[in-house]
Amino acid sequence: MLSRSEFLEPLARHRTNEVVVTTMSVTRPWGRLSDHDLDFASADSAMGHTADLALGIALARPDRRVVCLNGDGSMLMTLGTLATAAASGAENYLLVVVENGTYEITGHQPIPGAGRLDFTAMARGAGFRAVHRFDRADAWAEAVPELLRAPGPTFASAIVERTGEGPISRTTREEARYLRASLADWSRTLRAALRNS
Amino acid sequence: MAHTSVIDALEAADVTHVLGIPDNTSGPLFDALGRHPSIRLVIVTREGEAFAMASGLWLGGARPLVVVQNTGLLEAGDALRGTAVRMGAPIPIVITGRGYPKMRAAGLGPETPKTPELMTRPDVDSVALVTEPTLDAWGIPFEVCATGDDPAAAVAALVHRALHRECPCALLVTTDLV
């Protein structure tokens, strides 16, 4: 099992100009590691609709890698997106499901099927070009550069420890810059960053 | 309509992607778009996915349009609210209206009070009764394209309206598209 920092730090270290879309329990920790106009928090947003939103960005900008850090509970809400993403053939799309088996930000209630689900089997069955599972920090850290380069659509499952992230808000009290703006304002920040790069 | 004229309108409006799930009304449009050389058709697994993907496409600088049936619109409520509406994304939405002929034949309309007796009547398709009040409740500006209207002109106006207002706007089609 990876700690939250063992999961996020290699991504932050190797990330260059990729769009990174976060949701739920990794939203704040990623915002503490990264302060980039190409980050997007799917927060104060539609629950469960992060992987599909990120897929839309990837289809609009095939020249730009899009990394989606999704939750396992969030993924369960829109499993159909696995089929849509695989069918899209988006080579620039990397979908990572952060598996901790719970709805963490509401207090660690178990997700349906916790401990029995195999997201990699689902992704493989949906037709993802490349599917990976990581439960060791060294293997993950070693794989990140290639995951950010290899043609996708790529799916990765990361087994990550439970922490204590509480509900996410968009207020000026948040430490992460991408959470201090409204969803509408940050959407325009990301659009401008993509338009100008 | 000739769905070709709607496609002409989409081309003229620089629509890059059409997302949604076909029904009997929109099926021929989806068929034609599937052969289109430049507008990309994305058939999704659930209508909410269409709104989230369309919002992502807009973030990336594309100009998407969503086509769903009114039943699917109801399913997609929070996806629409939590992405396109909250983001202020100018997503045009073509909604095909199931149930309107039955509603009219019964002498009813969207303004009819929704009593439990009405909502369970076998001769009424309740989705038509609640579609327009739902759009109002969700704050989605909409126009109706009924029999005798020009769907291509209505679609062109829809795209313009969404861009001008910087929010998702809908066109409720209560007649045949083809």
GROMACS .gro file of C-alpha atoms in nm:
model
  375
    1MET     CA    1   0.000   0.000   0.000
    2LEU     CA    2   0.119   0.351  -0.084
    3SER     CA    3   0.102   0.648   0.145
    4ARG     CA    4  -0.066   0.957   0.003
    5SER     CA    5   0.269   1.129  -0.044
    6GLU     CA    6   0.428   0.820  -0.200
    7PHE     CA    7   0.147   0.828  -0.452
    8LEU     CA    8   0.142   1.199  -0.533
    9GLU     CA    9   0.505   1.305  -0.508
   10PRO     CA   10   0.634   1.105  -0.808
   11LEU     CA   11   0.355   1.253  -1.019
   12ALA     CA   12   0.441   1.605  -0.908
   13ARG     CA   13   0.810   1.541  -0.970
   14HIS     CA   14   0.769   1.416  -1.326
   15ARG     CA   15   0.474   1.630  -1.434
   16THR     CA   16   0.559   1.890  -1.694
   17ASN     CA   17   0.275   2.030  -1.907
   18GLU     CA   18   0.009   1.765  -1.845
   19VAL     CA   19  -0.341   1.864  -1.738
   20VAL     CA   20  -0.405   1.707  -1.397
   21VAL     CA   21  -0.767   1.663  -1.289
   22THR     CA   22  -0.827   1.570  -0.926
   23THR     CA   23  -1.124   1.484  -0.710
   24MET     CA   24  -1.213   1.384  -0.358
   25SER     CA   25  -0.935   1.278  -0.120
   26VAL     CA   26  -0.637   1.373  -0.338
   27THR     CA   27  -0.769   1.720  -0.420
   28ARG     CA   28  -0.611   1.907  -0.128
   29PRO     CA   29  -0.288   1.705  -0.109
   30TRP     CA   30  -0.226   1.759  -0.482
   31GLY     CA   31  -0.293   2.129  -0.440
   32ARG     CA   32  -0.026   2.142  -0.171
   33LEU     CA   33   0.228   1.982  -0.406
   34SER     CA   34   0.132   2.162  -0.725
   35ASP     CA   35   0.034   2.520  -0.807
   36HIS     CA   36  -0.029   2.509  -1.179
   37ASP     CA   37  -0.293   2.663  -1.406
   38LEU     CA   38  -0.323   2.322  -1.573
   39ASP     CA   39  -0.450   2.165  -1.251
   40PHE     CA   40  -0.826   2.126  -1.221
   41ALA     CA   41  -1.016   2.023  -0.910
   42SER     CA   42  -1.343   1.848  -0.978
   43ALA     CA   43  -1.477   1.987  -0.653
   44ASP     CA   44  -1.800   2.174  -0.587
   45SER     CA   45  -1.889   1.979  -0.897
   46ALA     CA   46  -2.085   1.672  -1.002
   47MET     CA   47  -2.001   1.373  -0.784
   48GLY     CA   48  -1.867   1.082  -0.986
   49HIS     CA   49  -1.814   1.280  -1.305
   50THR     CA   50  -1.440   1.342  -1.296
   51ALA     CA   51  -1.318   1.069  -1.531
   52ASP     CA   52  -1.562   1.175  -1.802
   53LEU     CA   53  -1.486   1.544  -1.761
   54ALA     CA   54  -1.114   1.470  -1.793
   55LEU     CA   55  -1.184   1.255  -2.098
   56GLY     CA   56  -1.353   1.553  -2.260
   57ILE     CA   57  -1.041   1.764  -2.210
   58ALA     CA   58  -0.831   1.486  -2.359
   59LEU     CA   59  -1.052   1.464  -2.667
   60ALA     CA   60  -1.041   1.840  -2.715
   61ARG     CA   61  -0.662   1.851  -2.686
   62PRO     CA   62  -0.508   1.536  -2.829
   63ASP     CA   63  -0.172   1.712  -2.824
   64ARG     CA   64  -0.179   1.735  -2.445
   65ARG     CA   65  -0.160   1.454  -2.189
   66VAL     CA   66  -0.450   1.453  -1.943
   67VAL     CA   67  -0.409   1.275  -1.609
   68CYS     CA   68  -0.722   1.203  -1.407
   69LEU     CA   69  -0.680   1.114  -1.039
   70ASN     CA   70  -1.016   0.961  -0.962
   71GLY     CA   71  -1.151   0.806  -0.645
   72ASP     CA   72  -1.269   0.445  -0.629
   73GLY     CA   73  -1.613   0.546  -0.506
   74SER     CA   74  -1.627   0.809  -0.779
   75MET     CA   75  -1.528   0.554  -1.041
   76LEU     CA   76  -1.807   0.322  -0.931
   77MET     CA   77  -2.059   0.598  -0.996
   78THR     CA   78  -1.970   0.616  -1.365
   79LEU     CA   79  -1.830   0.279  -1.461
   80GLY     CA   80  -1.967   0.332  -1.810
   81THR     CA   81  -1.696   0.590  -1.864
   82LEU     CA   82  -1.444   0.306  -1.874
   83ALA     CA   83  -1.614   0.186  -2.193
   84THR     CA   84  -1.647   0.537  -2.335
   85ALA     CA   85  -1.283   0.617  -2.267
   86ALA     CA   86  -1.156   0.294  -2.417
   87ALA     CA   87  -1.378   0.337  -2.722
   88SER     CA   88  -1.258   0.693  -2.768
   89GLY     CA   89  -0.906   0.577  -2.836
   90ALA     CA   90  -0.772   0.887  -2.659
   91GLU     CA   91  -0.401   0.811  -2.656
   92ASN     CA   92  -0.336   1.109  -2.428
   93TYR     CA   93  -0.566   0.991  -2.149
   94LEU     CA   94  -0.431   0.843  -1.823
   95LEU     CA   95  -0.696   0.744  -1.571
   96VAL     CA   96  -0.571   0.657  -1.223
   97VAL     CA   97  -0.813   0.522  -0.965
   98VAL     CA   98  -0.701   0.588  -0.610
   99GLU     CA   99  -0.823   0.286  -0.419
  100ASN     CA  100  -0.877   0.321  -0.048
  101GLY     CA  101  -1.203   0.127  -0.031
  102THR     CA  102  -1.400   0.407   0.130
  103TYR     CA  103  -1.586   0.728   0.080
  104GLU     CA  104  -1.304   0.902   0.261
  105ILE     CA  105  -1.417   1.262   0.284
  106THR     CA  106  -1.751   1.172   0.440
  107GLY     CA  107  -1.592   0.959   0.709
  108HIS     CA  108  -1.461   0.637   0.553
  109GLN     CA  109  -1.787   0.460   0.488
  110PRO     CA  110  -1.702   0.152   0.277
  111ILE     CA  111  -1.776   0.168  -0.094
  112PRO     CA  112  -1.992  -0.114  -0.235
  113GLY     CA  113  -1.780  -0.420  -0.297
  114ALA     CA  114  -1.483  -0.289  -0.103
  115GLY     CA  115  -1.213  -0.554  -0.087
  116ARG     CA  116  -1.367  -0.760  -0.366
  117LEU     CA  117  -1.366  -0.519  -0.659
  118ASP     CA  118  -1.107  -0.551  -0.931
  119PHE     CA  119  -1.094  -0.222  -1.118
  120THR     CA  120  -0.814  -0.345  -1.342
  121ALA     CA  121  -1.035  -0.632  -1.460
  122MET     CA  122  -1.311  -0.382  -1.535
  123ALA     CA  123  -1.074  -0.156  -1.728
  124ARG     CA  124  -0.930  -0.448  -1.917
  125GLY     CA  125  -1.278  -0.574  -2.000
  126ALA     CA  126  -1.379  -0.227  -2.117
  127GLY     CA  127  -1.094  -0.233  -2.366
  128PHE     CA  128  -0.825  -0.007  -2.220
  129ARG     CA  129  -0.504  -0.032  -2.415
  130ALA     CA  130  -0.283  -0.057  -2.107
  131VAL     CA  131  -0.385  -0.153  -1.752
  132HIS     CA  132  -0.168  -0.144  -1.441
  133ARG     CA  133  -0.204  -0.202  -1.068
  134PHE     CA  134   0.030  -0.058  -0.808
  135ASP     CA  135   0.045  -0.145  -0.440
  136ARG     CA  136   0.413  -0.068  -0.380
  137ALA     CA  137   0.565   0.277  -0.369
  138ASP     CA  138   0.886   0.184  -0.549
  139ALA     CA  139   0.704   0.023  -0.841
  140TRP     CA  140   0.475   0.323  -0.876
  141ALA     CA  141   0.758   0.576  -0.860
  142GLU     CA  142   0.948   0.383  -1.122
  143ALA     CA  143   0.646   0.357  -1.353
  144VAL     CA  144   0.526   0.719  -1.345
  145PRO     CA  145   0.757   0.858  -1.618
  146GLU     CA  146   0.649   0.589  -1.862
  147LEU     CA  147   0.282   0.626  -1.768
  148LEU     CA  148   0.310   0.994  -1.858
  149ARG     CA  149   0.462   0.910  -2.196
  150ALA     CA  150   0.310   0.587  -2.322
  151PRO     CA  151   0.019   0.597  -2.566
  152GLY     CA  152  -0.313   0.524  -2.402
  153PRO     CA  153  -0.588   0.514  -2.313
  154THR     CA  154  -0.412   0.395  -2.000
  155PHE     CA  155  -0.570   0.281  -1.675
  156ALA     CA  156  -0.389   0.246  -1.345
  157SER     CA  157  -0.513   0.143  -1.006
  158ALA     CA  158  -0.315   0.259  -0.704
  159ILE     CA  159  -0.375   0.111  -0.361
  160VAL     CA  160  -0.341   0.409  -0.130
  161GLU     CA  161  -0.374   0.445   0.245
  162ARG     CA  162  -0.674   0.604   0.407
  163THR     CA  163  -0.612   0.945   0.551
  164GLY     CA  164  -0.838   1.200   0.712
  165GLU     CA  165  -0.938   1.439   0.437
  166GLY     CA  166  -1.263   1.611   0.520
  167PRO     CA  167  -1.523   1.768   0.293
  168ILE     CA  168  -1.378   1.988   0.020
  169SER     CA  169  -1.494   2.342  -0.030
  170ARG     CA  170  -1.411   2.624  -0.263
  171THR     CA  171  -1.330   2.913  -0.034
  172THR     CA  172  -1.051   3.160   0.022
  173ARG     CA  173  -0.964   2.964   0.335
  174GLU     CA  174  -0.836   2.672   0.128
  175GLU     CA  175  -0.459   2.644   0.097
  176ALA     CA  176  -0.459   2.519  -0.262
  177ARG     CA  177  -0.496   2.799  -0.516
  178TYR     CA  178  -0.721   2.595  -0.741
  179LEU     CA  179  -0.970   2.561  -0.454
  180ARG     CA  180  -0.977   2.932  -0.371
  181ALA     CA  181  -1.147   3.017  -0.701
  182SER     CA  182  -1.503   2.932  -0.797
  183LEU     CA  183  -1.554   2.645  -1.039
  184ALA     CA  184  -1.656   2.897  -1.306
  185ASP     CA  185  -1.352   3.119  -1.254
  186TRP     CA  186  -1.104   2.830  -1.244
  187SER     CA  187  -1.261   2.684  -1.558
  188ARG     CA  188  -1.163   3.004  -1.737
  189THR     CA  189  -0.814   2.985  -1.588
  190LEU     CA  190  -0.766   2.636  -1.730
  191ARG     CA  191  -0.916   2.732  -2.066
  192ALA     CA  192  -0.680   3.026  -2.093
  193ALA     CA  193  -0.381   2.815  -1.991
  194LEU     CA  194  -0.465   2.558  -2.256
  195ARG     CA  195  -0.532   2.822  -2.519
  196ASN     CA  196  -0.200   2.992  -2.455
  197SER     CA  197   0.015   2.683  -2.443
  198MET     CA  198  -3.582   1.775  -4.126
  199ALA     CA  199  -3.386   1.660  -4.295
  200HIS     CA  200  -3.107   1.581  -4.066
  201THR     CA  201  -2.867   1.707  -4.331
  202SER     CA  202  -2.993   2.058  -4.276
  203VAL     CA  203  -2.934   2.028  -3.901
  204ILE     CA  204  -2.585   1.904  -3.977
  205ASP     CA  205  -2.535   2.203  -4.204
  206ALA     CA  206  -2.636   2.422  -3.910
  207LEU     CA  207  -2.389   2.243  -3.682
  208GLU     CA  208  -2.111   2.291  -3.934
  209ALA     CA  209  -2.194   2.658  -3.978
  210ALA     CA  210  -2.185   2.703  -3.599
  211ASP     CA  211  -1.841   2.538  -3.579
  212VAL     CA  212  -1.967   2.257  -3.356
  213THR     CA  213  -1.679   2.014  -3.313
  214HIS     CA  214  -1.835   1.729  -3.113
  215VAL     CA  215  -2.187   1.592  -3.065
  216LEU     CA  216  -2.238   1.380  -2.754
  217GLY     CA  217  -2.537   1.184  -2.635
  218ILE     CA  218  -2.754   0.877  -2.661
  219PRO     CA  219  -2.985   0.830  -2.959
  220ASP     CA  220  -3.360   0.775  -2.939
  221ASN     CA  221  -3.609   0.709  -3.215
  222THR     CA  222  -3.624   1.078  -3.297
  223SER     CA  223  -3.253   1.152  -3.297
  224GLY     CA  224  -3.134   0.817  -3.432
  225PRO     CA  225  -3.110   0.930  -3.797
  226LEU     CA  226  -2.912   1.236  -3.689
  227PHE     CA  227  -2.670   1.014  -3.498
  228ASP     CA  228  -2.642   0.785  -3.801
  229ALA     CA  229  -2.554   1.077  -4.024
  230LEU     CA  230  -2.310   1.225  -3.775
  231GLY     CA  231  -2.136   0.891  -3.745
  232ARG     CA  232  -2.035   0.933  -4.109
  233HIS     CA  233  -1.945   1.299  -4.084
  234PRO     CA  234  -1.588   1.383  -4.181
  235SER     CA  235  -1.519   1.649  -3.920
  236ILE     CA  236  -1.783   1.663  -3.647
  237ARG     CA  237  -1.696   1.389  -3.399
  238LEU     CA  238  -1.984   1.185  -3.262
  239VAL     CA  239  -1.940   1.047  -2.909
  240ILE     CA  240  -2.208   0.804  -2.799
  241VAL     CA  241  -2.199   0.775  -2.421
  242THR     CA  242  -2.325   0.518  -2.173
  243ARG     CA  243  -2.546   0.751  -1.966
  244GLU     CA  244  -2.665   1.103  -2.028
  245GLY     CA  245  -2.482   1.256  -1.732
  246GLU     CA  246  -2.160   1.144  -1.890
  247ALA     CA  247  -2.243   1.355  -2.196
  248PHE     CA  248  -2.267   1.673  -1.989
  249ALA     CA  249  -1.942   1.609  -1.802
  250MET     CA  250  -1.757   1.522  -2.122
  251ALA     CA  251  -1.901   1.821  -2.302
  252SER     CA  252  -1.784   2.044  -2.019
  253GLY     CA  253  -1.436   1.896  -2.047
  254LEU     CA  254  -1.439   1.949  -2.421
  255TRP     CA  255  -1.528   2.312  -2.365
  256LEU     CA  256  -1.243   2.344  -2.114
  257GLY     CA  257  -1.013   2.219  -2.386
  258GLY     CA  258  -1.136   2.475  -2.637
  259ALA     CA  259  -1.376   2.260  -2.839
  260ARG     CA  260  -1.737   2.349  -2.916
  261PRO     CA  261  -1.955   2.051  -2.815
  262LEU     CA  262  -2.332   1.999  -2.840
  263VAL     CA  263  -2.534   1.743  -2.642
  264VAL     CA  264  -2.832   1.546  -2.777
  265VAL     CA  265  -3.044   1.355  -2.523
  266GLN     CA  266  -3.403   1.248  -2.475
  267ASN     CA  267  -3.601   1.418  -2.199
  268THR     CA  268  -3.595   1.097  -1.995
  269GLY     CA  269  -3.216   1.103  -2.004
  270LEU     CA  270  -3.215   1.469  -1.912
  271LEU     CA  271  -3.389   1.381  -1.587
  272GLU     CA  272  -3.134   1.108  -1.517
  273ALA     CA  273  -2.852   1.356  -1.574
  274GLY     CA  274  -2.964   1.629  -1.337
  275ASP     CA  275  -2.665   1.658  -1.106
  276ALA     CA  276  -2.414   1.600  -1.383
  277LEU     CA  277  -2.557   1.896  -1.571
  278ARG     CA  278  -2.584   2.113  -1.260
  279GLY     CA  279  -2.242   2.025  -1.125
  280THR     CA  280  -2.047   2.065  -1.447
  281ALA     CA  281  -2.182   2.286  -1.724
  282VAL     CA  282  -2.409   2.502  -1.506
  283ARG     CA  283  -2.157   2.560  -1.226
  284MET     CA  284  -1.878   2.618  -1.475
  285GLY     CA  285  -2.077   2.859  -1.688
  286ALA     CA  286  -2.002   2.642  -1.989
  287PRO     CA  287  -2.199   2.737  -2.301
  288ILE     CA  288  -2.319   2.389  -2.388
  289PRO     CA  289  -2.612   2.373  -2.634
  290ILE     CA  290  -2.848   2.087  -2.549
  291VAL     CA  291  -3.095   1.937  -2.796
  292ILE     CA  292  -3.361   1.750  -2.600
  293THR     CA  293  -3.596   1.522  -2.787
  294GLY     CA  294  -3.932   1.527  -2.616
  295ARG     CA  295  -4.087   1.189  -2.549
  296GLY     CA  296  -4.451   1.188  -2.451
  297TYR     CA  297  -4.569   1.513  -2.604
  298PRO     CA  298  -4.828   1.364  -2.846
  299LYS     CA  299  -4.991   1.170  -2.562
  300MET     CA  300  -4.986   1.474  -2.337
  301ARG     CA  301  -5.153   1.688  -2.600
  302ALA     CA  302  -5.401   1.417  -2.689
  303ALA     CA  303  -5.508   1.408  -2.325
  304GLY     CA  304  -5.560   1.784  -2.327
  305LEU     CA  305  -5.273   1.834  -2.081
  306GLY     CA  306  -4.963   2.049  -2.074
  307PRO     CA  307  -4.653   2.124  -1.868
  308GLU     CA  308  -4.857   2.365  -1.657
  309THR     CA  309  -5.106   2.098  -1.548
  310PRO     CA  310  -5.082   2.033  -1.171
  311LYS     CA  311  -4.892   1.711  -1.109
  312THR     CA  312  -5.131   1.515  -0.891
  313PRO     CA  313  -5.053   1.153  -0.802
  314GLU     CA  314  -5.357   1.052  -1.006
  315LEU     CA  315  -5.226   1.231  -1.315
  316MET     CA  316  -4.873   1.096  -1.278
  317THR     CA  317  -4.998   0.737  -1.278
  318ARG     CA  318  -5.251   0.765  -1.561
  319PRO     CA  319  -5.178   0.497  -1.822
  320ASP     CA  320  -5.267   0.723  -2.113
  321VAL     CA  321  -5.013   0.988  -2.013
  322ASP     CA  322  -4.634   0.966  -2.046
  323SER     CA  323  -4.539   1.161  -1.736
  324VAL     CA  324  -4.197   1.265  -1.865
  325ALA     CA  325  -4.356   1.524  -2.095
  326LEU     CA  326  -4.541   1.677  -1.802
  327VAL     CA  327  -4.225   1.739  -1.601
  328THR     CA  328  -3.965   1.827  -1.865
  329GLU     CA  329  -4.028   2.200  -1.896
  330PRO     CA  330  -4.086   2.260  -1.524
  331THR     CA  331  -3.760   2.074  -1.458
  332LEU     CA  332  -3.564   2.292  -1.700
  333ASP     CA  333  -3.713   2.598  -1.530
  334ALA     CA  334  -3.622   2.464  -1.187
  335TRP     CA  335  -3.267   2.391  -1.292
  336GLY     CA  336  -3.221   2.736  -1.446
  337ILE     CA  337  -3.167   2.612  -1.799
  338PRO     CA  338  -3.298   2.861  -2.057
  339PHE     CA  339  -3.487   2.676  -2.328
  340GLU     CA  340  -3.690   2.718  -2.644
  341VAL     CA  341  -3.936   2.473  -2.795
  342CYS     CA  342  -3.914   2.346  -3.151
  343ALA     CA  343  -4.260   2.220  -3.240
  344THR     CA  344  -4.435   2.102  -3.552
  345GLY     CA  345  -4.398   2.360  -3.826
  346ASP     CA  346  -4.076   2.508  -3.686
  347ASP     CA  347  -3.748   2.476  -3.868
  348PRO     CA  348  -3.519   2.248  -3.661
  349ALA     CA  349  -3.205   2.359  -3.842
  350ALA     CA  350  -3.271   2.727  -3.773
  351ALA     CA  351  -3.363   2.642  -3.415
  352VAL     CA  352  -3.038   2.450  -3.362
  353ALA     CA  353  -2.837   2.738  -3.509
  354ALA     CA  354  -3.011   2.980  -3.274
  355LEU     CA  355  -2.951   2.743  -2.981
  356VAL     CA  356  -2.574   2.741  -3.032
  357HIS     CA  357  -2.570   3.118  -3.064
  358ARG     CA  358  -2.781   3.160  -2.750
  359ALA     CA  359  -2.558   2.938  -2.536
  360LEU     CA  360  -2.245   3.121  -2.649
  361HIS     CA  361  -2.401   3.462  -2.598
  362ARG     CA  362  -2.536   3.381  -2.250
  363GLU     CA  363  -2.230   3.178  -2.141
  364CYS     CA  364  -2.439   2.901  -1.992
  365PRO     CA  365  -2.598   2.575  -2.102
  366CYS     CA  366  -2.914   2.638  -2.306
  367ALA     CA  367  -3.164   2.387  -2.438
  368LEU     CA  368  -3.383   2.328  -2.740
  369LEU     CA  369  -3.677   2.103  -2.662
  370VAL     CA  370  -3.781   1.927  -2.980
  371THR     CA  371  -4.140   1.808  -2.961
  372THR     CA  372  -4.173   1.715  -3.325
  373ASP     CA  373  -3.993   1.477  -3.553
  374LEU     CA  374  -3.634   1.558  -3.631
  375VAL     CA  375  -3.659   1.379  -3.963
   0.00000   0.00000   0.00000
